[in-house]
């Protein structure tokens, strides 16, 4: 008789993030989940490539929460925006945000959105993590300073890498978005995540969980 390799769904699914945007995205899946804030240093390492930074931080966030959560599935995610290979962080204030938008107008920016699903039911840390990096190519409109300044004063996206909320009014300063996952740019790639969750034995639509491959 074939062996059933399905892993029992844990009692907890945890989003390792304080981001309201990631929380809203995860809620779309209709799965109950908790949130915990990972306490890690998010400073890029010297000489680290943008995709490596995003992947490392996503893993460290998930691992930090998993260390406290026990037998749960923990989601960690991180996003790094780059222009000509240079990392673009969260602006933090209006002046920095305006400088970012001025630098990016008429240009294409690459957003690396890294995802880690950490399975706390697996004792081997080397096998506990599923990793994915979803790239999004964003071209910004070539807009005058007055429009960029007005946008920032209305939406105040100072906690967003790239200084624009594509899910809000920021869509008006973007010319095009190219990605395999439309939710990646907002911060949590749901297509990749649902694939990972299925691999971990999580059921969707009230159906029995598929066997992990």
XYZ file of C-alpha atoms in Angstrom:
213
model
C 0.000 0.000 0.000
C 1.504 3.413 -0.953
C 2.747 5.476 1.951
C 0.856 8.712 2.650
C 3.494 11.431 2.818
C 1.060 14.251 3.491
C 2.272 16.465 6.332
C -0.439 17.389 8.804
C -1.379 21.055 8.584
C -0.057 22.878 11.669
C -2.356 24.639 14.058
C -0.579 27.908 13.311
C 0.399 29.816 10.212
C 2.496 32.842 11.112
C 3.385 35.893 9.065
C 6.763 37.126 10.242
C 6.192 40.780 9.472
C 4.785 44.026 10.844
C 3.770 45.181 7.343
C 0.098 46.039 6.959
C 0.472 45.460 3.211
C 1.698 41.878 3.635
C -0.989 41.209 6.219
C -3.695 42.384 3.820
C -2.304 40.254 1.012
C -2.089 37.090 3.137
C -5.665 37.589 4.345
C -6.829 37.123 0.744
C -6.054 33.399 0.988
C -8.718 32.869 3.636
C -6.365 30.995 5.947
C -6.224 31.777 9.670
C -2.859 33.229 10.643
C -1.043 35.117 13.364
C 1.616 37.787 13.008
C 4.921 38.085 14.825
C 7.548 40.761 14.284
C 11.042 39.384 13.587
C 13.837 41.173 15.417
C 16.733 41.164 12.953
C 19.283 43.588 11.553
C 18.221 44.421 7.993
C 21.459 46.138 6.979
C 22.832 44.782 3.674
C 26.198 43.046 3.921
C 29.167 44.668 2.162
C 29.380 43.503 -1.437
C 26.069 41.655 -1.205
C 23.972 41.606 -4.368
C 20.390 42.930 -4.110
C 18.795 39.518 -4.702
C 21.100 37.922 -2.134
C 20.156 40.590 0.411
C 16.438 40.024 -0.130
C 16.741 36.225 0.095
C 18.944 36.328 3.194
C 16.634 38.724 5.026
C 13.515 36.750 4.119
C 15.143 33.603 5.533
C 16.423 35.362 8.650
C 12.994 36.838 9.359
C 11.313 33.452 9.049
C 14.005 31.699 11.100
C 13.839 34.296 13.888
C 10.090 33.828 14.273
C 10.279 30.042 13.860
C 12.749 29.841 16.738
C 9.987 31.146 19.029
C 6.955 29.591 17.342
C 7.739 25.875 17.420
C 5.848 23.552 15.066
C 4.306 26.155 12.778
C 4.650 27.398 9.231
C 6.324 30.801 9.209
C 6.340 33.223 6.284
C 9.237 35.617 5.885
C 9.506 38.131 3.060
C 11.759 41.002 2.099
C 11.941 43.382 -0.816
C 14.915 45.217 -2.299
C 14.548 47.750 -5.106
C 17.501 48.401 -7.390
C 18.419 50.965 -10.040
C 21.535 50.239 -12.078
C 22.479 47.629 -9.469
C 22.267 50.113 -6.572
C 19.907 49.243 -3.736
C 17.052 51.669 -3.066
C 15.722 51.514 0.476
C 12.725 52.970 2.262
C 12.970 56.781 2.072
C 11.748 57.493 5.592
C 10.777 61.098 4.872
C 9.523 63.435 2.162
C 12.880 64.836 1.077
C 14.433 61.414 0.561
C 11.328 60.149 -1.239
C 11.405 63.059 -3.671
C 15.084 62.398 -4.414
C 14.273 58.733 -5.100
C 11.452 59.545 -7.512
C 13.537 62.174 -9.290
C 16.293 59.617 -9.796
C 13.906 56.897 -11.016
C 11.661 58.906 -13.347
C 11.749 57.625 -16.893
C 13.846 54.670 -15.713
C 13.297 50.981 -15.071
C 13.686 49.718 -11.501
C 14.012 46.055 -10.517
C 12.191 44.953 -7.382
C 13.446 41.710 -5.810
C 10.707 40.269 -3.582
C 12.113 37.308 -1.685
C 9.959 34.762 0.084
C 10.743 32.086 2.670
C 8.340 29.519 4.075
C 9.879 27.913 7.154
C 8.392 24.597 8.262
C 8.921 24.373 12.009
C 7.764 20.762 12.018
C 11.028 19.712 10.363
C 13.944 19.314 12.799
C 16.568 19.775 10.077
C 17.026 23.524 9.510
C 18.658 22.856 6.144
C 15.408 21.299 4.891
C 12.953 23.510 6.752
C 13.024 26.483 4.375
C 11.514 26.892 0.922
C 12.933 29.938 -0.853
C 11.867 32.002 -3.840
C 12.828 35.348 -5.394
C 10.225 37.020 -7.618
C 11.458 39.886 -9.780
C 9.287 42.766 -10.938
C 10.401 45.279 -13.559
C 8.828 48.690 -13.000
C 9.182 51.644 -15.353
C 8.435 55.025 -13.790
C 6.815 57.849 -15.746
C 8.978 60.855 -16.572
C 7.019 63.367 -14.493
C 7.964 66.902 -13.393
C 8.982 67.682 -9.836
C 5.653 69.349 -9.068
C 3.683 66.173 -9.777
C 6.078 63.968 -7.851
C 5.981 66.320 -4.877
C 2.176 66.492 -4.968
C 1.880 62.701 -5.098
C 4.160 62.277 -2.092
C 2.224 64.807 -0.024
C -1.046 62.991 -0.740
C -0.018 59.370 -0.193
C 3.147 59.737 1.942
C 4.694 56.374 0.943
C 7.729 56.896 3.134
C 7.763 53.292 4.373
C 7.900 51.835 0.842
C 11.073 51.002 -1.062
C 10.870 53.049 -4.237
C 8.581 55.701 -2.690
C 5.401 54.584 -4.457
C 2.405 52.482 -3.453
C 1.360 50.656 -6.595
C -1.793 49.433 -4.853
C -2.795 53.057 -4.275
C -2.345 56.401 -6.018
C 1.255 55.489 -6.823
C 0.004 53.537 -9.827
C -0.400 56.938 -11.549
C 3.343 57.547 -11.560
C 4.166 54.150 -13.058
C 4.350 53.499 -16.782
C 4.535 49.703 -16.763
C 4.874 46.675 -14.479
C 6.286 43.346 -15.661
C 6.130 40.319 -13.353
C 4.970 36.711 -13.151
C 3.161 37.575 -9.909
C 1.031 40.747 -9.649
C 1.176 40.685 -5.841
C 4.978 40.597 -5.642
C 5.412 44.344 -5.994
C 3.182 44.990 -2.986
C 5.465 42.798 -0.897
C 4.152 39.223 -0.705
C 4.111 37.067 -3.871
C 0.934 35.066 -3.386
C 1.375 32.814 -6.432
C 4.743 31.636 -5.144
C 3.430 31.444 -1.576
C 0.432 29.274 -2.435
C 2.772 26.909 -4.266
C 4.986 26.688 -1.179
C 2.017 26.159 1.124
C 0.734 23.348 -1.070
C 4.174 21.736 -0.931
C 3.886 21.928 2.861
C 0.521 20.155 2.785
C -1.783 23.130 3.304
C -5.276 22.709 1.860
C -7.206 25.347 -0.073
C -10.930 25.699 -0.879
C -11.898 23.313 1.934
C -10.412 20.351 0.083
C -8.068 17.697 1.509
C -4.410 18.704 1.459
C -2.477 17.442 -1.514
C 0.568 15.290 -0.902
C 3.770 17.367 -0.830
C 6.120 16.604 -3.738
